[in-house]
PDB file of C-alpha atoms in Angstrom:
ATOM      1  CA  GLN A  20       7.880  14.955  17.308  1.00 79.00           C
ATOM      2  CA  GLN A  21       7.269  13.498  14.372  1.00 88.00           C
ATOM      3  CA  PRO A  22       4.471  10.776  14.321  1.00 93.00           C
ATOM      4  CA  VAL A  23       4.842   7.623  13.251  1.00 95.00           C
ATOM      5  CA  GLN A  24       3.200   5.796  10.696  1.00 96.00           C
ATOM      6  CA  SER A  25       2.448   1.946  10.087  1.00 96.00           C
ATOM      7  CA  PRO A  26       2.714   0.511   7.820  1.00 96.00           C
ATOM      8  CA  GLN A  27       5.695   2.659   5.687  1.00 95.00           C
ATOM      9  CA  ALA A  28       4.389   0.280   2.606  1.00 96.00           C
ATOM     10  CA  VAL A  29       0.413  -0.899   1.317  1.00 97.00           C
ATOM     11  CA  ILE A  30       0.275  -3.037  -2.052  1.00 97.00           C
ATOM     12  CA  LEU A  31      -3.601  -4.057  -2.864  1.00 96.00           C
ATOM     13  CA  ARG A  32      -5.607  -5.224  -5.356  1.00 97.00           C
ATOM     14  CA  GLU A  33      -8.512  -3.422  -6.528  1.00 96.00           C
ATOM     15  CA  GLY A  34     -10.821  -3.313  -4.350  1.00 95.00           C
ATOM     16  CA  GLU A  35      -9.356  -4.694  -1.397  1.00 96.00           C
ATOM     17  CA  ASP A  36      -9.466  -2.587   2.123  1.00 96.00           C
ATOM     18  CA  ALA A  37      -6.581  -1.203   4.179  1.00 96.00           C
ATOM     19  CA  VAL A  38      -5.927   0.560   7.408  1.00 97.00           C
ATOM     20  CA  ILE A  39      -3.092   3.330   7.721  1.00 97.00           C
ATOM     21  CA  ASN A  40      -1.909   4.208  11.730  1.00 97.00           C
ATOM     22  CA  CYS A  41      -0.554   7.236  13.190  1.00 96.00           C
ATOM     23  CA  SER A  42       0.535   7.257  15.778  1.00 95.00           C
ATOM     24  CA  SER A  43       2.055  10.495  18.705  1.00 91.00           C
ATOM     25  CA  SER A  44       3.699  10.319  21.478  1.00 88.00           C
ATOM     26  CA  LYS A  45       2.379  14.169  22.171  1.00 84.00           C
ATOM     27  CA  ALA A  46      -0.997  15.015  22.843  1.00 81.00           C
ATOM     28  CA  LEU A  47      -2.552  16.444  19.467  1.00 81.00           C
ATOM     29  CA  TYR A  48      -5.896  18.644  19.620  1.00 80.00           C
ATOM     30  CA  SER A  49      -6.123  17.254  15.248  1.00 85.00           C
ATOM     31  CA  VAL A  50      -4.343  15.575  13.248  1.00 90.00           C
ATOM     32  CA  HIS A  51      -3.859  15.975   9.506  1.00 91.00           C
ATOM     33  CA  TRP A  52      -4.720  14.058   6.436  1.00 93.00           C
ATOM     34  CA  TYR A  53      -2.769  13.787   2.706  1.00 94.00           C
ATOM     35  CA  ARG A  54      -2.333  11.956   0.004  1.00 95.00           C
ATOM     36  CA  GLN A  55       0.789  12.756  -2.387  1.00 94.00           C
ATOM     37  CA  LYS A  56       0.906  11.341  -5.621  1.00 94.00           C
ATOM     38  CA  HIS A  57       4.384  10.655  -7.451  1.00 89.00           C
ATOM     39  CA  GLY A  58       6.267  13.215  -8.611  1.00 88.00           C
ATOM     40  CA  GLU A  59       2.701  16.128  -7.113  1.00 91.00           C
ATOM     41  CA  ALA A  60       2.658  18.193  -4.186  1.00 90.00           C
ATOM     42  CA  PRO A  61       0.317  16.945  -1.371  1.00 92.00           C
ATOM     43  CA  VAL A  62      -3.302  16.876  -1.245  1.00 92.00           C
ATOM     44  CA  PHE A  63      -5.198  17.545   1.455  1.00 90.00           C
ATOM     45  CA  LEU A  64      -7.667  15.148   2.727  1.00 91.00           C
ATOM     46  CA  MET A  65      -9.386  15.604   6.151  1.00 88.00           C
ATOM     47  CA  ILE A  66      -9.061  17.274   9.671  1.00 86.00           C
ATOM     48  CA  LEU A  67      -9.408  15.443  12.244  1.00 86.00           C
ATOM     49  CA  LEU A  68     -10.591  17.571  15.729  1.00 80.00           C
ATOM     50  CA  LYS A  69     -10.671  16.767  19.450  1.00 75.00           C
ATOM     51  CA  GLY A  70     -13.405  14.260  19.792  1.00 67.00           C
ATOM     52  CA  GLY A  71     -13.507  11.284  18.722  1.00 57.00           C
ATOM     53  CA  GLU A  72     -15.100  11.921  15.738  1.00 61.00           C
ATOM     54  CA  GLN A  73     -14.713  10.611  12.202  1.00 60.00           C
ATOM     55  CA  LYS A  74     -14.546  11.916   9.220  1.00 63.00           C
ATOM     56  CA  GLY A  75     -14.853  10.086   5.456  1.00 63.00           C
ATOM     57  CA  HIS A  76     -14.156  11.778   2.003  1.00 66.00           C
ATOM     58  CA  GLU A  77     -15.218   9.316  -0.601  1.00 71.00           C
ATOM     59  CA  LYS A  78     -14.642   5.739   0.300  1.00 82.00           C
ATOM     60  CA  ILE A  79     -11.472   7.281   2.480  1.00 89.00           C
ATOM     61  CA  SER A  80     -12.781   8.000   6.182  1.00 90.00           C
ATOM     62  CA  ALA A  81     -10.937   7.677   9.330  1.00 91.00           C
ATOM     63  CA  SER A  82     -10.803   8.318  13.268  1.00 89.00           C
ATOM     64  CA  PHE A  83      -8.875  10.032  16.000  1.00 88.00           C
ATOM     65  CA  ASN A  84      -8.407   8.494  19.042  1.00 87.00           C
ATOM     66  CA  GLU A  85      -6.906  11.784  21.248  1.00 83.00           C
ATOM     67  CA  LYS A  86      -6.350   9.417  24.100  1.00 85.00           C
ATOM     68  CA  LYS A  87      -4.141   6.864  22.507  1.00 88.00           C
ATOM     69  CA  GLN A  88      -3.207   9.855  20.686  1.00 89.00           C
ATOM     70  CA  GLN A  89      -3.423   8.177  17.590  1.00 91.00           C
ATOM     71  CA  SER A  90      -5.284   8.507  14.033  1.00 93.00           C
ATOM     72  CA  SER A  91      -5.835   5.575  11.648  1.00 94.00           C
ATOM     73  CA  LEU A  92      -7.267   6.116   7.862  1.00 95.00           C
ATOM     74  CA  TYR A  93      -9.602   3.614   5.820  1.00 94.00           C
ATOM     75  CA  LEU A  94      -9.317   2.853   2.289  1.00 94.00           C
ATOM     76  CA  THR A  95     -12.343   1.049   1.821  1.00 92.00           C
ATOM     77  CA  ALA A  96     -13.072  -0.894  -1.553  1.00 93.00           C
ATOM     78  CA  SER A  97      -9.415   0.790  -2.905  1.00 93.00           C
ATOM     79  CA  GLN A  98      -9.756   2.308  -6.297  1.00 94.00           C
ATOM     80  CA  LEU A  99      -6.176   2.663  -8.363  1.00 95.00           C
ATOM     81  CA  SER A 100      -6.976   6.972  -7.968  1.00 94.00           C
ATOM     82  CA  TYR A 101      -6.011   5.574  -4.624  1.00 95.00           C
ATOM     83  CA  SER A 102      -2.259   4.933  -5.366  1.00 96.00           C
ATOM     84  CA  GLY A 103       0.381   7.281  -3.142  1.00 96.00           C
ATOM     85  CA  THR A 104       1.299   8.371  -0.184  1.00 95.00           C
ATOM     86  CA  TYR A 105      -0.729   9.567   3.091  1.00 96.00           C
ATOM     87  CA  PHE A 106       0.905  11.272   4.973  1.00 95.00           C
ATOM     88  CA  CYS A 107      -0.519  12.370   8.672  1.00 94.00           C
ATOM     89  CA  GLY A 108       1.172  15.742   9.561  1.00 92.00           C
ATOM     90  CA  THR A 109      -0.026  16.957  13.657  1.00 89.00           C
ATOM     91  CA  PRO A 110       0.243  20.777  15.007  1.00 83.00           C
ATOM     92  CA  ASN A 111       2.151  21.779  17.382  1.00 71.00           C
ATOM     93  CA  ALA A 112       0.880  21.126  21.064  1.00 60.00           C
ATOM     94  CA  GLY A 113       0.837  23.570  23.761  1.00 54.00           C
ATOM     95  CA  GLY A 114      -0.287  27.062  22.425  1.00 51.00           C
ATOM     96  CA  THR A 115      -0.854  28.886  19.304  1.00 59.00           C
ATOM     97  CA  SER A 116       0.468  26.615  16.549  1.00 67.00           C
ATOM     98  CA  TYR A 117       0.304  29.101  13.529  1.00 74.00           C
ATOM     99  CA  GLY A 118      -1.245  26.120  11.207  1.00 75.00           C
ATOM    100  CA  LYS A 119       2.233  24.264  11.474  1.00 83.00           C
ATOM    101  CA  LEU A 120       2.761  20.574  10.854  1.00 87.00           C
ATOM    102  CA  THR A 121       4.508  17.453  12.410  1.00 90.00           C
ATOM    103  CA  PHE A 122       4.656  15.479   9.228  1.00 92.00           C
ATOM    104  CA  GLY A 123       4.493  11.874   9.348  1.00 94.00           C
ATOM    105  CA  GLN A 124       6.906   9.845   7.496  1.00 94.00           C
ATOM    106  CA  GLY A 125       4.915   8.277   5.381  1.00 95.00           C
ATOM    107  CA  THR A 126       2.705   5.443   3.571  1.00 96.00           C
ATOM    108  CA  ILE A 127       3.644   3.975   0.054  1.00 96.00           C
ATOM    109  CA  LEU A 128      -0.032   2.886  -0.850  1.00 97.00           C
ATOM    110  CA  THR A 129       0.165   0.766  -4.473  1.00 97.00           C
ATOM    111  CA  VAL A 130      -2.794  -0.247  -5.928  1.00 97.00           C
ATOM    112  CA  HIS A 131      -2.647  -2.926  -8.173  1.00 96.00           C
ATOM    113  CA  PRO A 132      -5.531  -3.935 -11.055  1.00 94.00           C
TER     114      PRO A 132
ATOM    115  CA  ASN B  30      -7.270  31.414  -8.152  1.00 67.00           C
ATOM    116  CA  ALA B  31      -3.914  30.377  -9.031  1.00 79.00           C
ATOM    117  CA  GLY B  32      -4.065  28.566  -5.434  1.00 92.00           C
ATOM    118  CA  VAL B  33      -0.185  28.871  -4.472  1.00 95.00           C
ATOM    119  CA  THR B  34       2.505  29.471  -7.408  1.00 96.00           C
ATOM    120  CA  GLN B  35       6.603  28.229  -7.351  1.00 96.00           C
ATOM    121  CA  THR B  36       9.137  28.862  -9.732  1.00 96.00           C
ATOM    122  CA  PRO B  37      11.149  27.487 -10.630  1.00 96.00           C
ATOM    123  CA  LYS B  38      10.236  24.433 -10.994  1.00 96.00           C
ATOM    124  CA  PHE B  39      13.673  22.519 -11.689  1.00 96.00           C
ATOM    125  CA  ARG B  40      16.976  23.174 -11.420  1.00 97.00           C
ATOM    126  CA  ILE B  41      20.725  22.876 -11.738  1.00 97.00           C
ATOM    127  CA  LEU B  42      23.167  24.344  -9.036  1.00 97.00           C
ATOM    128  CA  LYS B  43      26.635  24.192  -8.351  1.00 97.00           C
ATOM    129  CA  ILE B  44      28.321  23.728  -4.526  1.00 97.00           C
ATOM    130  CA  GLY B  45      28.631  27.867  -2.731  1.00 96.00           C
ATOM    131  CA  GLN B  46      26.361  28.734  -5.205  1.00 97.00           C
ATOM    132  CA  SER B  47      22.971  30.863  -4.123  1.00 96.00           C
ATOM    133  CA  MET B  48      19.240  31.252  -5.659  1.00 96.00           C
ATOM    134  CA  THR B  49      16.068  32.105  -4.684  1.00 97.00           C
ATOM    135  CA  LEU B  50      12.796  29.707  -4.780  1.00 98.00           C
ATOM    136  CA  GLN B  51       9.707  31.940  -4.971  1.00 98.00           C
ATOM    137  CA  CYS B  52       6.751  31.480  -4.199  1.00 98.00           C
ATOM    138  CA  ALA B  53       3.503  33.696  -4.632  1.00 97.00           C
ATOM    139  CA  GLN B  54       0.005  32.255  -3.277  1.00 96.00           C
ATOM    140  CA  ASP B  55      -2.990  34.495  -4.051  1.00 95.00           C
ATOM    141  CA  MET B  56      -5.828  33.521  -1.339  1.00 92.00           C
ATOM    142  CA  ASN B  57      -4.927  36.348   0.819  1.00 91.00           C
ATOM    143  CA  HIS B  58      -3.462  33.679   4.074  1.00 91.00           C
ATOM    144  CA  ASN B  59      -1.452  35.287   6.833  1.00 90.00           C
ATOM    145  CA  TYR B  60       0.517  32.151   7.304  1.00 92.00           C
ATOM    146  CA  MET B  61       2.961  30.434   5.290  1.00 94.00           C
ATOM    147  CA  TYR B  62       5.737  27.104   5.143  1.00 95.00           C
ATOM    148  CA  TRP B  63       9.054  26.171   3.280  1.00 97.00           C
ATOM    149  CA  TYR B  64       8.711  22.218   3.330  1.00 96.00           C
ATOM    150  CA  ARG B  65      10.996  20.345   2.206  1.00 96.00           C
ATOM    151  CA  GLN B  66      10.555  16.343   1.238  1.00 94.00           C
ATOM    152  CA  ASP B  67      13.699  14.814   0.818  1.00 92.00           C
ATOM    153  CA  PRO B  68      13.738  11.157  -1.606  1.00 83.00           C
ATOM    154  CA  GLY B  69      11.060   8.764  -0.047  1.00 80.00           C
ATOM    155  CA  MET B  70      10.792  10.844   4.182  1.00 84.00           C
ATOM    156  CA  GLY B  71       8.095  13.043   4.655  1.00 87.00           C
ATOM    157  CA  LEU B  72       8.328  17.422   4.718  1.00 93.00           C
ATOM    158  CA  LYS B  73      10.460  19.175   6.968  1.00 94.00           C
ATOM    159  CA  LEU B  74       9.368  22.593   8.058  1.00 94.00           C
ATOM    160  CA  ILE B  75      12.657  25.649   6.873  1.00 96.00           C
ATOM    161  CA  TYR B  76      10.434  28.196   7.984  1.00 96.00           C
ATOM    162  CA  TYR B  77       7.386  29.630   8.474  1.00 94.00           C
ATOM    163  CA  SER B  78       5.419  32.831   9.019  1.00 94.00           C
ATOM    164  CA  VAL B  79       2.512  34.460  10.091  1.00 90.00           C
ATOM    165  CA  GLY B  80       2.395  37.645   8.491  1.00 91.00           C
ATOM    166  CA  ALA B  81       3.770  40.577   6.398  1.00 93.00           C
ATOM    167  CA  GLY B  82       7.277  41.030   8.045  1.00 94.00           C
ATOM    168  CA  ILE B  83       7.628  37.984  10.671  1.00 94.00           C
ATOM    169  CA  THR B  84       9.343  35.200  10.271  1.00 95.00           C
ATOM    170  CA  ASP B  85      10.643  32.305  11.816  1.00 93.00           C
ATOM    171  CA  LYS B  86      12.882  29.574  12.178  1.00 94.00           C
ATOM    172  CA  GLY B  87      11.122  25.430  11.275  1.00 92.00           C
ATOM    173  CA  GLU B  88      12.834  22.617  11.824  1.00 91.00           C
ATOM    174  CA  VAL B  89      15.310  22.583   9.246  1.00 95.00           C
ATOM    175  CA  PRO B  90      16.476  26.016   9.124  1.00 96.00           C
ATOM    176  CA  ASN B  91      20.647  26.129   8.617  1.00 96.00           C
ATOM    177  CA  GLY B  92      21.259  27.304   5.358  1.00 96.00           C
ATOM    178  CA  TYR B  93      18.567  29.102   4.099  1.00 97.00           C
ATOM    179  CA  ASN B  94      16.959  32.798   4.170  1.00 97.00           C
ATOM    180  CA  VAL B  95      13.936  33.834   3.488  1.00 97.00           C
ATOM    181  CA  SER B  96      11.630  37.191   3.830  1.00 96.00           C
ATOM    182  CA  ARG B  97       8.487  38.515   3.575  1.00 97.00           C
ATOM    183  CA  SER B  98       7.467  41.821   2.778  1.00 96.00           C
ATOM    184  CA  THR B  99       3.826  41.177   1.445  1.00 96.00           C
ATOM    185  CA  THR B 100       0.947  38.831   2.389  1.00 95.00           C
ATOM    186  CA  GLU B 101       1.224  37.353  -1.004  1.00 96.00           C
ATOM    187  CA  ASP B 102       5.552  36.690  -1.115  1.00 97.00           C
ATOM    188  CA  PHE B 103       7.562  34.945   0.307  1.00 98.00           C
ATOM    189  CA  PRO B 104      10.390  33.498  -1.004  1.00 98.00           C
ATOM    190  CA  LEU B 105      13.186  30.802   0.376  1.00 98.00           C
ATOM    191  CA  ARG B 106      16.855  32.062  -0.419  1.00 97.00           C
ATOM    192  CA  LEU B 107      19.592  29.309  -0.464  1.00 96.00           C
ATOM    193  CA  GLU B 108      23.669  30.974   0.370  1.00 90.00           C
ATOM    194  CA  LEU B 109      26.296  28.580  -0.715  1.00 94.00           C
ATOM    195  CA  ALA B 110      24.667  25.724  -1.803  1.00 95.00           C
ATOM    196  CA  ALA B 111      25.734  22.241  -0.783  1.00 96.00           C
ATOM    197  CA  PRO B 112      24.755  19.370  -1.677  1.00 96.00           C
ATOM    198  CA  SER B 113      23.424  17.961   1.125  1.00 95.00           C
ATOM    199  CA  GLN B 114      19.919  20.828  -0.020  1.00 96.00           C
ATOM    200  CA  THR B 115      18.976  18.346  -3.232  1.00 96.00           C
ATOM    201  CA  SER B 116      15.823  18.527  -2.581  1.00 96.00           C
ATOM    202  CA  VAL B 117      11.844  19.225  -3.328  1.00 96.00           C
ATOM    203  CA  TYR B 118      10.856  22.259  -2.315  1.00 97.00           C
ATOM    204  CA  PHE B 119       7.279  23.056  -0.999  1.00 96.00           C
ATOM    205  CA  CYS B 120       5.423  26.225  -0.989  1.00 97.00           C
ATOM    206  CA  ALA B 121       2.124  26.422   0.951  1.00 95.00           C
ATOM    207  CA  SER B 122      -0.045  28.494   2.458  1.00 94.00           C
ATOM    208  CA  SER B 123      -2.770  28.663   5.151  1.00 90.00           C
ATOM    209  CA  ARG B 124      -5.413  30.626   6.560  1.00 85.00           C
ATOM    210  CA  ARG B 125      -5.166  32.349  10.527  1.00 71.00           C
ATOM    211  CA  THR B 126      -6.985  30.419  12.983  1.00 63.00           C
ATOM    212  CA  GLY B 127      -7.265  32.863  15.922  1.00 56.00           C
ATOM    213  CA  GLY B 128      -4.539  30.398  17.809  1.00 50.00           C
ATOM    214  CA  VAL B 129      -6.127  27.575  18.185  1.00 49.00           C
ATOM    215  CA  PRO B 130      -4.199  24.730  17.620  1.00 46.00           C
ATOM    216  CA  SER B 131      -6.492  22.336  15.750  1.00 54.00           C
ATOM    217  CA  GLY B 132      -4.275  23.793  12.718  1.00 57.00           C
ATOM    218  CA  ASN B 133      -5.831  24.551   9.129  1.00 74.00           C
ATOM    219  CA  THR B 134      -6.008  22.920   5.932  1.00 83.00           C
ATOM    220  CA  ILE B 135      -2.746  23.488   4.509  1.00 88.00           C
ATOM    221  CA  TYR B 136      -2.590  24.348   0.199  1.00 92.00           C
ATOM    222  CA  PHE B 137       0.124  23.238  -1.249  1.00 94.00           C
ATOM    223  CA  GLY B 138       2.388  24.962  -4.597  1.00 95.00           C
ATOM    224  CA  GLU B 139       3.597  22.482  -6.944  1.00 93.00           C
ATOM    225  CA  GLY B 140       6.982  21.430  -5.112  1.00 95.00           C
ATOM    226  CA  SER B 141      10.591  23.480  -6.905  1.00 97.00           C
ATOM    227  CA  TRP B 142      13.337  20.227  -7.252  1.00 96.00           C
ATOM    228  CA  LEU B 143      16.699  21.451  -6.378  1.00 97.00           C
ATOM    229  CA  THR B 144      19.457  19.613  -7.560  1.00 96.00           C
ATOM    230  CA  VAL B 145      23.162  20.948  -5.964  1.00 96.00           C
ATOM    231  CA  VAL B 146      26.423  19.108  -7.878  1.00 96.00           C
TER     232      VAL B 146
END
């Protein structure tokens, strides 16, 4: 089943913060985050594994709460380069996923000067 | 390394025509995938492969076929193109993990924009 992302879209001014959420109705082993610029391929940001760890990529960090079956992506002091569509992806539970991910519908982030 | 390479980048097909989207990776990845992305939507898995000679259906396989004769190549065949197949197609790959369902980093090609008219 497809994870659900919220919000669908966010508009920010440079320097503002944003949070993007990803929720699943099934048990999660991990959550992956990707960013896609308009007209380009999705690019990997980070993987969050079971254990509630938090990771960071420059001023972008994420948390994963497997009990709540959700992950959040935190964008701090946003830059123009953060604009794009953010996707969370989750592997199939209950066995070998062969790396397959089911992606959320995406959150469009727009950062203005 | 080139990573994941897809061709063609753009193509216009007439209804009923067939074509093959080519995909090659040079990272020696076992796993390869084809996703499609409709405007404003997320990525849907069409087919995937866990190694040469082994392929399986994803979420939206109807109207497509794949083959995997080598580790490097994973072409996607569209038979009898329909307007519903107008989309952006992404080929991707990842390395084998030994069965742990945590997933790996997926590396995407640059995409192939297909329009069926």
